Short mmCIF file of C-alpha atoms in Angstrom, two decimals:
data_model
loop_
_atom_site.label_atom_id
_atom_site.label_comp_id
_atom_site.label_asym_id
_atom_site.label_seq_id
_atom_site.Cartn_x
_atom_site.Cartn_y
_atom_site.Cartn_z
CA MET A 1 56.07 57.35 -71.56
CA ASN A 2 56.31 55.57 -74.86
CA ILE A 3 54.78 56.46 -78.24
CA ILE A 4 51.56 54.61 -77.44
CA ASP A 5 51.09 56.62 -74.26
CA TYR A 6 51.58 59.86 -76.19
CA PHE A 7 49.00 58.70 -78.72
CA TYR A 8 46.36 57.99 -76.05
CA LYS A 9 47.24 61.23 -74.31
CA ALA A 10 46.34 63.12 -77.47
CA VAL A 11 43.23 61.21 -78.59
CA ASN A 12 41.93 59.67 -75.32
CA PRO A 13 43.23 61.35 -72.14
CA ARG A 14 41.01 59.18 -69.88
CA LYS A 15 42.61 55.98 -71.16
CA ALA A 16 46.07 57.55 -70.89
CA LEU A 17 45.39 58.36 -67.21
CA ALA A 18 44.20 54.80 -66.53
CA ARG A 19 47.38 53.43 -68.11
CA GLU A 20 49.53 55.71 -65.93
CA ILE A 21 47.69 54.65 -62.76
CA ASP A 22 48.10 50.97 -63.62
CA ARG A 23 51.80 51.53 -64.31
CA PHE A 24 52.22 53.21 -60.90
CA LYS A 25 50.48 50.31 -59.12
CA LEU A 26 52.65 47.80 -60.92
CA GLU A 27 55.85 49.63 -59.98
CA SER A 28 54.71 49.80 -56.36
CA LEU A 29 54.06 46.07 -56.24
CA GLN A 30 57.43 45.35 -57.78
CA LYS A 31 59.11 47.66 -55.27
CA PHE A 32 57.59 46.11 -52.13
CA SER A 33 57.07 42.51 -53.20
CA ASN A 34 59.12 39.58 -54.45
CA SER A 35 62.28 40.67 -52.67
CA GLY A 36 64.46 38.14 -50.85
CA TYR A 37 62.74 36.16 -48.10
CA ASP A 38 59.46 38.06 -48.55
CA GLN A 39 58.13 35.14 -50.57
CA SER A 40 59.13 32.55 -47.97
CA GLY A 41 60.01 32.84 -44.29
CA ALA A 42 59.46 36.63 -44.04
CA SER A 43 56.16 36.74 -45.92
CA HIS A 44 53.23 38.60 -44.35
CA THR A 45 50.83 37.95 -47.23
CA LYS A 46 50.73 34.15 -47.38
CA LYS A 47 47.83 32.63 -45.49
CA SER A 48 50.17 30.29 -43.63
CA MET A 49 52.21 33.27 -42.35
CA ARG A 50 49.59 35.95 -41.66
CA GLY A 51 49.04 34.95 -38.02
CA TRP A 52 52.72 34.54 -37.23
CA ARG A 53 53.74 37.70 -35.35
CA ALA A 54 57.17 36.85 -33.97
CA ASN A 55 58.75 39.65 -31.96
CA SER A 56 62.01 38.52 -30.40
CA ARG A 57 63.96 40.96 -28.25
CA THR A 58 67.17 40.73 -26.26
CA ALA A 59 68.22 37.45 -24.65
CA ARG A 60 67.36 38.88 -21.24
CA GLU A 61 63.87 39.95 -22.30
CA ASP A 62 63.12 36.66 -24.05
CA ILE A 63 64.46 34.41 -21.29
CA ASP A 64 64.59 35.95 -17.80
CA PRO A 65 60.88 36.73 -17.19
CA HIS A 66 59.92 33.17 -18.14
CA LEU A 67 62.62 31.20 -16.32
CA HIS A 68 60.56 30.58 -13.19
CA THR A 69 57.72 29.01 -15.17
CA LEU A 70 60.09 26.94 -17.30
CA ARG A 71 61.83 25.57 -14.21
CA GLN A 72 58.60 24.61 -12.47
CA ARG A 73 57.24 22.84 -15.53
CA SER A 74 60.51 21.05 -16.18
CA ARG A 75 60.54 19.73 -12.62
CA ASP A 76 56.93 18.65 -12.91
CA LEU A 77 57.75 16.68 -16.06
CA ILE A 78 60.69 14.98 -14.34
CA MET A 79 58.23 13.81 -11.69
CA SER A 80 55.53 12.67 -14.10
CA SER A 81 56.79 12.12 -17.67
CA PRO A 82 58.74 8.91 -18.48
CA LEU A 83 60.16 10.43 -21.67
CA ALA A 84 61.44 13.49 -19.81
CA VAL A 85 63.09 11.32 -17.17
CA SER A 86 64.69 9.14 -19.84
CA ALA A 87 66.08 12.12 -21.75
CA LEU A 88 67.66 13.74 -18.69
CA LYS A 89 69.01 10.54 -17.14
CA THR A 90 70.41 9.33 -20.47
CA LYS A 91 72.41 12.54 -20.76
CA LYS A 92 73.61 12.41 -17.16
CA THR A 93 74.47 8.71 -17.11
CA ASN A 94 76.48 8.80 -20.32
CA ALA A 95 78.20 12.15 -19.82
CA ILE A 96 79.03 11.91 -16.11
CA GLY A 97 78.11 8.46 -14.84
CA ALA A 98 79.67 7.87 -11.43
CA GLY A 99 81.82 10.98 -11.84
CA LEU A 100 84.71 12.10 -14.03
CA ARG A 101 88.13 10.91 -12.83
CA LEU A 102 91.30 12.99 -12.79
CA LYS A 103 94.23 12.13 -15.04
CA SER A 104 97.06 14.58 -14.41
CA ARG A 105 98.90 15.65 -17.58
CA ILE A 106 101.76 17.88 -16.45
CA ASP A 107 103.42 19.78 -19.29
CA TYR A 108 106.80 18.33 -18.32
CA LYS A 109 108.63 19.65 -21.37
CA PHE A 110 107.75 23.25 -20.54
CA LEU A 111 108.59 22.70 -16.87
CA GLY A 112 111.92 21.12 -17.73
CA LEU A 113 111.11 17.77 -16.10
CA THR A 114 112.07 14.33 -17.29
CA GLN A 115 109.29 12.00 -18.36
CA GLU A 116 109.99 9.70 -15.40
CA ARG A 117 109.91 12.61 -12.94
CA ALA A 118 106.68 13.90 -14.46
CA ALA A 119 105.06 10.46 -14.18
CA HIS A 120 106.05 10.32 -10.50
CA MET A 121 104.62 13.81 -9.88
CA GLU A 122 101.38 12.97 -11.71
CA ALA A 123 100.89 9.85 -9.62
CA ASN A 124 101.52 11.84 -6.44
CA ILE A 125 99.02 14.55 -7.47
CA GLU A 126 96.34 11.98 -8.34
CA ARG A 127 96.88 10.16 -5.04
CA GLU A 128 96.58 13.38 -3.06
CA PHE A 129 93.52 14.47 -5.02
CA GLU A 130 91.77 11.17 -4.20
CA LEU A 131 92.14 12.02 -0.51
CA PHE A 132 90.23 15.22 -1.17
CA ALA A 133 87.73 13.94 -3.75
CA LYS A 134 86.54 10.82 -1.90
CA SER A 135 85.71 12.68 1.30
CA LYS A 136 82.23 14.00 2.02
CA HIS A 137 83.82 16.76 4.07
CA ILE A 138 84.43 18.72 0.85
CA ASP A 139 80.66 19.19 0.59
CA SER A 140 79.42 22.07 2.72
CA LEU A 141 76.37 19.94 3.53
CA LYS A 142 78.54 16.86 4.29
CA LEU A 143 76.31 14.73 2.06
CA ASN A 144 78.32 13.94 -1.09
CA ASN A 145 81.91 13.52 -2.16
CA PHE A 146 83.36 15.12 -5.28
CA TYR A 147 82.29 12.28 -7.58
CA GLU A 148 78.75 12.33 -6.19
CA LEU A 149 78.52 16.10 -6.52
CA GLN A 150 79.24 15.87 -10.25
CA PRO A 151 76.02 14.11 -11.39
CA LEU A 152 74.08 16.30 -8.96
CA ALA A 153 75.52 19.47 -10.50
CA PHE A 154 75.08 18.18 -14.05
CA GLY A 155 71.47 17.13 -13.43
CA SER A 156 70.62 20.46 -11.81
CA TRP A 157 72.22 22.30 -14.73
CA LYS A 158 70.12 20.41 -17.29
CA LEU A 159 66.90 20.39 -15.29
CA ASN A 160 66.87 24.02 -14.14
CA GLY A 161 68.88 25.68 -16.88
CA ASP A 162 71.82 26.47 -14.64
CA CYS A 163 73.52 25.43 -11.42
CA PHE A 164 75.83 27.32 -9.07
CA ALA A 165 78.71 26.07 -6.94
CA LEU A 166 79.72 28.41 -4.13
CA ILE A 167 83.40 28.16 -3.17
CA LYS A 168 83.90 28.21 0.60
CA TYR A 169 86.83 27.65 2.91
CA GLU A 170 86.80 26.18 6.41
CA LYS A 171 89.54 25.46 8.90
CA PRO A 172 91.45 22.26 7.97
CA THR A 173 91.23 19.32 10.38
CA SER A 174 93.42 16.35 11.21
CA TRP A 175 91.29 14.12 8.98
CA MET A 176 90.90 16.65 6.16
CA PRO A 177 93.97 18.84 5.53
CA TYR A 178 92.14 20.93 2.93
CA GLY A 179 89.79 23.81 3.74
CA LEU A 180 88.18 23.99 0.27
CA LYS A 181 84.44 23.32 0.38
CA ILE A 182 81.78 23.16 -2.34
CA TYR A 183 78.19 24.32 -1.83
CA LEU A 184 75.82 23.52 -4.70
CA ILE A 185 72.66 25.62 -5.10
CA GLU A 186 69.91 25.65 -7.70
CA GLY A 187 69.30 28.60 -9.98
CA ASP A 188 66.18 29.65 -8.06
CA ARG A 189 68.28 31.16 -5.29
CA VAL A 190 70.24 33.50 -7.57
CA THR A 191 67.77 36.34 -8.12
CA THR A 192 67.59 40.10 -8.24
CA PRO A 193 67.07 41.36 -4.65
CA ASN A 194 64.04 43.46 -3.78
CA THR A 195 64.25 46.86 -2.12
CA SER A 196 62.58 45.78 1.11
CA ALA A 197 65.17 43.11 1.83
CA THR A 198 68.50 44.51 0.68
CA ASP A 199 70.08 47.93 1.13
CA GLY A 200 71.86 49.53 -1.77
CA THR A 201 69.76 48.03 -4.57
CA SER A 202 66.67 49.13 -6.41
CA LEU A 203 64.28 47.45 -8.81
CA LEU A 204 63.51 49.00 -12.16
CA GLY A 205 59.92 47.77 -12.38
CA THR A 206 60.46 45.43 -15.32
CA SER A 207 58.58 42.24 -16.10
CA ASN A 208 58.66 39.80 -13.15
CA TYR A 209 61.15 42.11 -11.40
CA THR A 210 64.23 40.47 -12.90
CA VAL A 211 66.19 43.69 -13.47
CA GLY A 212 67.65 45.80 -10.68
CA LYS A 213 70.51 48.18 -9.97
CA ASN A 214 73.25 48.22 -7.37
CA ASN A 215 73.23 51.84 -6.25
CA LYS A 216 76.62 51.46 -4.57
CA THR A 217 78.45 50.40 -7.74
CA GLY A 218 76.08 51.67 -10.43
CA ASN A 219 75.98 48.18 -11.98
CA TYR A 220 72.81 46.62 -13.31
CA ILE A 221 71.57 43.27 -11.96
CA TYR A 222 69.97 40.91 -14.47
CA ASN A 223 68.13 38.05 -12.77
CA GLY A 224 70.66 37.93 -9.94
CA VAL A 225 73.74 38.48 -12.10
CA GLU A 226 75.46 41.84 -11.57
CA VAL A 227 77.33 43.16 -14.61
CA ASN A 228 79.53 46.21 -15.09
CA THR A 229 79.28 48.84 -17.82
CA ASP A 230 81.22 46.58 -20.20
CA GLY A 231 78.74 43.75 -19.69
CA GLY A 232 81.19 41.64 -17.69
CA VAL A 233 79.93 39.58 -14.75
CA VAL A 234 81.26 40.99 -11.47
CA ALA A 235 78.99 39.42 -8.84
CA TYR A 236 76.02 37.16 -8.13
CA TRP A 237 73.18 37.88 -5.70
CA VAL A 238 72.29 34.74 -3.70
CA CYS A 239 69.14 34.57 -1.60
CA ASN A 240 69.22 32.61 1.67
CA GLN A 241 66.03 30.75 0.68
CA TYR A 242 63.82 29.83 -2.25
CA LEU A 243 61.52 32.70 -3.17
CA ASN A 244 58.38 30.53 -3.18
CA SER A 245 59.33 28.45 -0.13
CA THR A 246 56.84 28.34 2.76
CA LEU A 247 58.89 26.14 5.12
CA ASP A 248 61.67 28.58 6.00
CA GLY A 249 60.53 31.13 8.54
CA THR A 250 63.75 33.16 8.50
CA GLU A 251 63.95 36.65 7.08
CA ARG A 252 64.70 36.72 3.39
CA LYS A 253 68.15 38.15 2.69
CA TRP A 254 70.50 38.40 -0.28
CA GLU A 255 74.27 38.07 -0.22
CA ARG A 256 76.48 39.62 -2.88
CA VAL A 257 79.13 37.11 -3.98
CA GLU A 258 81.91 38.53 -6.12
CA ALA A 259 82.53 36.42 -9.19
CA TYR A 260 86.32 36.45 -8.78
CA GLY A 261 88.74 37.21 -5.98
CA SER A 262 90.29 40.67 -6.29
CA LYS A 263 93.79 39.44 -5.34
CA THR A 264 93.97 35.88 -6.69
CA GLY A 265 91.57 36.02 -9.62
CA ASN A 266 90.19 32.66 -8.47
CA PRO A 267 86.44 32.10 -8.90
CA ASN A 268 84.26 32.49 -5.80
CA ILE A 269 81.29 30.91 -7.55
CA LEU A 270 80.97 28.58 -10.54
CA HIS A 271 78.06 29.07 -12.93
CA LEU A 272 77.07 26.09 -15.10
CA PHE A 273 74.80 26.87 -18.04
CA ASP A 274 74.53 26.73 -21.83
CA SER A 275 74.76 30.03 -23.71
CA GLU A 276 72.42 29.94 -26.68
CA ARG A 277 72.52 33.66 -27.47
CA CYS A 278 74.95 36.53 -27.11
CA GLU A 279 74.70 38.57 -23.89
CA GLN A 280 72.81 35.75 -22.17
CA TYR A 281 73.44 35.56 -18.42
CA ARG A 282 71.09 32.74 -17.34
CA GLY A 283 70.52 29.26 -18.72
CA VAL A 284 67.36 27.72 -20.15
CA PRO A 285 66.15 24.29 -18.94
CA PHE A 286 67.13 21.37 -21.15
CA LEU A 287 63.47 20.38 -21.70
CA ALA A 288 62.26 23.91 -22.56
CA PRO A 289 61.79 23.34 -26.34
CA VAL A 290 59.64 20.23 -25.82
CA ILE A 291 57.73 21.00 -22.61
CA GLU A 292 54.37 21.23 -24.37
CA GLN A 293 54.88 18.03 -26.35
CA LEU A 294 55.99 16.09 -23.28
CA LYS A 295 52.99 17.26 -21.26
CA GLN A 296 50.52 16.40 -24.00
CA ILE A 297 52.09 12.96 -24.47
CA THR A 298 51.86 12.37 -20.72
CA ARG A 299 48.17 13.27 -20.74
CA TYR A 300 47.54 11.07 -23.76
CA THR A 301 49.37 8.14 -22.17
CA GLU A 302 47.46 8.54 -18.90
CA ALA A 303 44.16 8.64 -20.80
CA GLU A 304 45.01 5.48 -22.74
CA LEU A 305 46.15 3.75 -19.56
CA MET A 306 42.95 4.63 -17.72
CA ALA A 307 40.86 3.52 -20.69
CA ALA A 308 42.68 0.19 -20.71
CA VAL A 309 42.06 -0.22 -16.97
CA VAL A 310 38.36 0.56 -17.40
CA GLN A 311 38.15 -1.93 -20.26
CA SER A 312 39.78 -4.62 -18.11
CA PHE A 313 36.88 -4.31 -15.66
CA PHE A 314 33.34 -5.44 -16.41
CA THR A 315 32.31 -1.79 -16.16
CA ALA A 316 28.83 -0.33 -16.27
CA PHE A 317 27.40 3.16 -15.78
CA ILE A 318 24.13 3.46 -13.85
CA LYS A 319 21.40 5.49 -15.56
CA THR A 320 19.03 6.65 -12.81
CA THR A 321 16.17 9.03 -12.16
CA LEU A 322 17.23 9.50 -8.52
CA PRO A 323 18.88 12.74 -7.34
CA THR A 324 22.61 12.99 -8.06
CA ASN A 325 23.56 12.79 -4.37
CA VAL A 326 21.74 9.50 -3.83
CA ASP A 327 23.74 6.27 -3.99
CA PRO A 328 22.18 4.28 -6.88
CA PHE A 329 22.97 0.98 -5.12
CA THR A 330 21.60 1.82 -1.66
CA GLY A 331 19.31 4.80 -2.18
CA GLU A 332 21.07 6.64 0.67
CA ILE A 333 22.31 10.23 0.48
CA THR A 334 26.11 10.24 0.38
CA GLY A 335 28.43 12.80 1.91
CA GLU A 336 31.85 13.96 0.80
CA SER A 337 34.94 11.95 1.70
CA THR A 338 38.25 13.66 2.40
CA PRO A 339 41.84 12.46 2.16
CA TYR A 340 42.02 12.56 5.97
CA ALA A 341 38.87 10.57 6.75
CA PRO A 342 37.84 7.00 5.87
CA PRO A 343 35.19 6.64 3.15
CA ALA A 344 31.58 6.49 4.24
CA ALA A 345 29.86 3.13 4.41
CA GLY A 346 27.82 3.94 1.31
CA ASP A 347 30.82 4.86 -0.87
CA PHE A 348 31.59 2.41 -3.68
CA GLU A 349 34.00 2.00 -6.57
CA LEU A 350 34.20 -0.11 -9.70
CA GLY A 351 36.16 -3.34 -9.75
CA PRO A 352 36.55 -6.58 -11.67
CA GLY A 353 33.76 -9.11 -11.33
CA THR A 354 31.45 -6.82 -9.35
CA PHE A 355 27.67 -7.26 -9.38
CA ASN A 356 25.07 -5.06 -7.69
CA ILE A 357 21.31 -4.94 -7.38
CA LEU A 358 19.68 -1.95 -9.12
CA GLN A 359 16.96 0.26 -7.69
CA PRO A 360 13.64 0.93 -9.42
CA GLY A 361 13.98 3.46 -12.26
CA GLU A 362 17.61 2.53 -12.96
CA ASP A 363 19.17 1.06 -16.07
CA VAL A 364 22.62 -0.24 -17.01
CA ILE A 365 24.78 1.17 -19.83
CA MET A 366 27.89 -0.89 -20.56
CA ALA A 367 31.16 1.01 -21.00
CA ASP A 368 33.02 0.25 -24.21
CA PRO A 369 36.12 2.51 -24.43
CA LYS A 370 37.63 0.55 -27.34
CA ARG A 371 41.13 0.82 -25.96
CA PRO A 372 43.99 0.77 -26.38
CA ALA A 373 43.81 2.69 -29.64
CA SER A 374 45.42 0.90 -32.56
CA GLY A 375 47.64 3.88 -33.42
CA PHE A 376 48.92 4.47 -29.88
CA GLU A 377 52.30 2.77 -30.25
CA GLY A 378 53.07 4.33 -33.63
CA PHE A 379 52.09 7.80 -32.46
CA ILE A 380 54.23 7.59 -29.32
CA ALA A 381 57.18 6.33 -31.37
CA THR A 382 56.85 9.21 -33.83
CA MET A 383 56.64 11.80 -31.07
CA ALA A 384 59.60 10.22 -29.26
CA LYS A 385 61.68 10.56 -32.41
CA THR A 386 60.71 14.23 -32.71
CA ILE A 387 61.49 14.95 -29.06
CA GLY A 388 64.74 13.00 -29.27
CA ALA A 389 65.83 14.99 -32.31
CA ALA A 390 65.18 18.28 -30.49
CA LEU A 391 67.10 17.13 -27.40
CA GLU A 392 69.86 15.41 -29.38
CA VAL A 393 69.02 12.05 -27.81
CA PRO A 394 68.46 9.40 -30.51
CA TYR A 395 65.22 7.44 -30.37
CA GLU A 396 67.07 4.21 -29.57
CA LEU A 397 68.61 5.71 -26.43
CA LEU A 398 65.53 7.69 -25.45
CA MET A 399 63.28 4.61 -25.55
CA LYS A 400 66.08 2.13 -24.71
CA SER A 401 65.02 0.14 -27.76
CA PHE A 402 67.73 -1.39 -29.97
CA THR A 403 65.59 -3.50 -32.28
CA ALA A 404 66.97 -2.03 -35.51
CA SER A 405 69.94 -3.39 -37.42
CA TYR A 406 73.49 -3.34 -36.05
CA SER A 407 74.44 -0.50 -38.39
CA ALA A 408 71.44 1.63 -37.41
CA SER A 409 71.97 1.07 -33.69
CA ARG A 410 75.67 1.84 -33.96
CA ALA A 411 74.92 5.01 -35.94
CA ALA A 412 72.53 6.11 -33.18
CA LEU A 413 75.18 5.50 -30.51
CA LEU A 414 77.82 7.39 -32.49
CA GLU A 415 75.47 10.34 -33.02
CA ALA A 416 74.59 10.42 -29.33
CA TRP A 417 78.25 10.23 -28.38
CA LYS A 418 78.96 13.47 -30.24
CA THR A 419 76.62 15.44 -28.00
CA ILE A 420 77.72 13.56 -24.89
CA LYS A 421 81.33 14.55 -25.52
CA VAL A 422 80.26 18.18 -25.94
CA ASP A 423 78.34 18.11 -22.64
CA ARG A 424 81.29 16.47 -20.90
CA ALA A 425 83.74 19.02 -22.32
CA PHE A 426 81.58 21.91 -21.05
CA PHE A 427 81.19 20.29 -17.65
CA ASP A 428 84.84 19.49 -17.01
CA SER A 429 85.94 22.97 -18.17
CA ASP A 430 83.30 24.80 -16.08
CA PHE A 431 83.17 22.56 -12.99
CA CYS A 432 85.84 19.87 -12.62
CA GLN A 433 88.89 21.76 -13.89
CA PRO A 434 88.25 25.01 -11.94
CA LEU A 435 87.74 23.04 -8.72
CA TYR A 436 90.86 20.99 -9.41
CA GLU A 437 92.91 24.15 -9.92
CA LEU A 438 91.57 25.61 -6.67
CA TRP A 439 92.46 22.39 -4.84
CA LEU A 440 95.93 22.19 -6.39
CA SER A 441 96.59 25.82 -5.46
CA GLU A 442 95.76 25.03 -1.84
CA ALA A 443 97.79 21.79 -1.93
CA VAL A 444 100.86 23.68 -3.17
CA ALA A 445 100.29 26.54 -0.71
CA ILE A 446 100.21 24.24 2.34
CA GLY A 447 103.17 22.20 1.09
CA ARG A 448 101.50 18.87 0.37
CA ILE A 449 102.43 19.14 -3.33
CA LYS A 450 105.80 20.45 -4.50
CA ALA A 451 105.37 22.53 -7.67
CA PRO A 452 108.22 25.02 -8.21
CA GLY A 453 107.15 28.34 -9.74
CA PHE A 454 103.44 27.61 -9.27
CA PHE A 455 102.55 31.06 -7.87
CA ILE A 456 105.18 33.03 -9.78
CA ASP A 457 104.07 32.71 -13.41
CA PRO A 458 100.50 31.93 -14.57
CA LEU A 459 101.95 29.97 -17.49
CA VAL A 460 103.87 27.75 -15.07
CA LYS A 461 100.70 27.30 -13.01
CA ALA A 462 98.79 26.26 -16.15
CA ALA A 463 101.50 23.70 -16.94
CA TRP A 464 101.15 22.12 -13.49
CA CYS A 465 97.32 22.19 -13.66
CA LYS A 466 97.02 20.53 -17.06
CA ALA A 467 94.75 17.49 -16.76
CA GLU A 468 92.21 15.24 -18.46
CA TRP A 469 88.91 14.07 -17.05
CA ILE A 470 87.95 10.47 -17.77
CA GLY A 471 84.29 9.49 -17.79
CA PRO A 472 82.03 6.64 -18.94
CA THR A 473 83.05 5.03 -22.21
CA GLN A 474 80.98 4.70 -25.35
CA GLY A 475 78.77 1.62 -25.45
CA GLN A 476 79.87 -1.36 -27.53
CA LEU A 477 77.40 -3.34 -29.58
CA ASP A 478 80.03 -5.85 -30.72
CA PRO A 479 83.04 -5.87 -28.35
CA VAL A 480 85.09 -8.18 -30.59
CA LYS A 481 84.86 -5.81 -33.55
CA GLU A 482 85.58 -2.81 -31.33
CA VAL A 483 88.74 -4.40 -29.89
CA GLU A 484 89.96 -5.51 -33.31
CA ALA A 485 89.46 -1.98 -34.66
CA ALA A 486 91.32 -0.53 -31.66
CA ALA A 487 94.23 -2.92 -32.21
CA LEU A 488 94.45 -1.89 -35.86
CA ARG A 489 94.49 1.80 -34.92
CA VAL A 490 97.36 1.20 -32.51
CA GLU A 491 99.23 -0.99 -34.98
CA ASN A 492 99.04 1.67 -37.69
CA GLY A 493 99.89 4.58 -35.41
CA PHE A 494 96.45 6.23 -35.57
CA SER A 495 96.07 5.96 -31.80
CA THR A 496 97.96 4.87 -28.69
CA ARG A 497 97.41 2.07 -26.22
CA GLU A 498 96.62 4.61 -23.54
CA GLN A 499 94.01 6.36 -25.68
CA GLU A 500 92.35 3.09 -26.67
CA THR A 501 92.32 1.82 -23.08
CA THR A 502 90.57 5.00 -21.98
CA ALA A 503 88.09 4.85 -24.87
CA LEU A 504 87.22 1.16 -24.47
CA THR A 505 87.16 0.68 -20.71
CA GLY A 506 87.82 4.07 -19.13
CA GLY A 507 90.83 2.56 -17.36
CA SER A 508 94.52 3.43 -17.25
CA PHE A 509 97.01 1.68 -19.54
CA ASP A 510 99.83 2.23 -17.04
CA ASP A 511 97.79 0.67 -14.23
CA ASN A 512 96.87 -2.23 -16.50
CA ILE A 513 100.54 -2.89 -17.26
CA GLU A 514 101.49 -2.90 -13.58
CA GLN A 515 98.58 -5.17 -12.70
CA ALA A 516 99.39 -7.49 -15.61
CA LYS A 517 102.95 -7.88 -14.29
CA ILE A 518 101.64 -8.90 -10.87
CA GLU A 519 99.11 -11.32 -12.32
CA ASN A 520 101.65 -12.91 -14.65
CA GLN A 521 104.06 -13.47 -11.75
CA LYS A 522 101.33 -15.07 -9.65
CA ILE A 523 100.20 -17.33 -12.49
CA LYS A 524 103.76 -18.33 -13.32
CA GLY A 525 104.64 -18.99 -9.68
CA ALA A 526 101.56 -21.12 -9.16
CA GLY A 527 102.33 -23.16 -12.27
CA PHE A 528 98.71 -22.73 -13.30
CA MET A 529 99.50 -21.84 -16.89
CA GLU A 530 102.26 -20.26 -18.87
CA GLU A 531 102.69 -16.51 -18.68
CA LEU A 532 100.10 -14.55 -20.63
CA LYS A 533 101.18 -13.96 -24.17
CA GLU A 534 100.90 -10.64 -25.92
CA PRO A 535 97.79 -10.63 -28.16
CA LYS A 536 97.62 -9.15 -31.60
CA GLY A 537 98.08 -5.39 -31.46
CA GLY A 538 99.83 -5.52 -28.07
CA MET A 539 96.83 -4.15 -26.17
CA THR A 540 97.66 -5.85 -22.82
CA SER A 541 101.37 -6.43 -23.03
CA GLY A 542 103.01 -7.62 -19.84
CA THR A 543 105.96 -5.27 -20.30
CA SER A 544 106.08 -1.57 -20.91
CA GLU A 545 107.66 -0.37 -24.10
#
């Protein structure tokens, strides 16, 4: 209290009390208001924020109960939304294309090999791997080879949120010396088993029954993923059928697949998914953030298309006083047609240039839909940009429209290439490289590849397994400028011929050199023209340095 408060306390206690109450209210407001984000994103008093009651929980609680719905809607969009199809296929085509190709990169210095010996071993490994990779016998279903399985796995990963590759082994044959087999399954089949179908497990009664417990091990099962007390993944529960399938009449059963072999440490199942949050065990579909927008745009586009079709006809609506089940053109009572029966003789439909005679009591009202709407194209373009930004697919690639300037188009390609390289890096580390290491282990074990020390020291094994995976190259808007820039990078030591060959064409510099030697000899022998000269930058030199 200050001197003024003491004065009022003595001469006017009522006013002194009012001042004290006001001071208390002011201190309370200052204590609970105007602190940090309370005036912005965390405000509960602003009108724009009052109805926003966000209540996020763990990754499992926020994701797992809703995965089934997200998958079904994502698949529906892929079957009905052009923008959704474009986004997914653009990612898959640029990241994987026709499949990532192996380029063995043995750590020859660590292994004590000469560069020439290492090159010979790398060529031998790549040749042997092609025998395995190009055969459809590596697919458990005998439908796809290794390069065809890659876009299938990548597409399933993006569409459904995750994809699983079961590792199986069969007896080698005379035409396929390797027993390694790959069995791709969608995320729907990895689920928490129910008590009526599997012994040793129990459900905990949570939302959508995504959480269970393995009574034999004491581990919890989160949406088909069994984890130990430390949170580490130890097994996956795979159902023998889709849960909502009506075509398979077999009894529903679950199989427990251990994540890693107890003796070798090799994976028994590969799980492809993006982790957005800590302690997340299942992936979210690629289209999840924009499902609502894509569906609304699809409805809007269909409405505009139908309106344009109606406008293209000379369309009229019949205003009649007859009962609703009476054909206005014939006066007959119509029945219901079915998809399995031909339409009744009295059924009719609108069409261009159609004229009919009206019945008494009927009038004609001309349809005027005023379509297409003038703002349709601009609205779709704006929404495509928003969706593209959320999915990290630039508008130019999403709409396949490169009408902007060279600089703008190139900037869009460069921005897209950043995300494509990230997707490719995840895919080759989670799918291609593990499968390659499993194959190489088998090749060494059966004696088709000689790799001393492979099974003795894991560091030696890693040196033998070192590899790169080559995929589709970045698009070129101006090939001349791109080649000139590549030549300058090589000339100044910023890059190598091998790196630039891979980046520009996806080919092999060593193979190009060998092929150039053959071509030069043929041209010289035929006397067609003098031997090819080395261009500026030495990009296709006929001799190896």
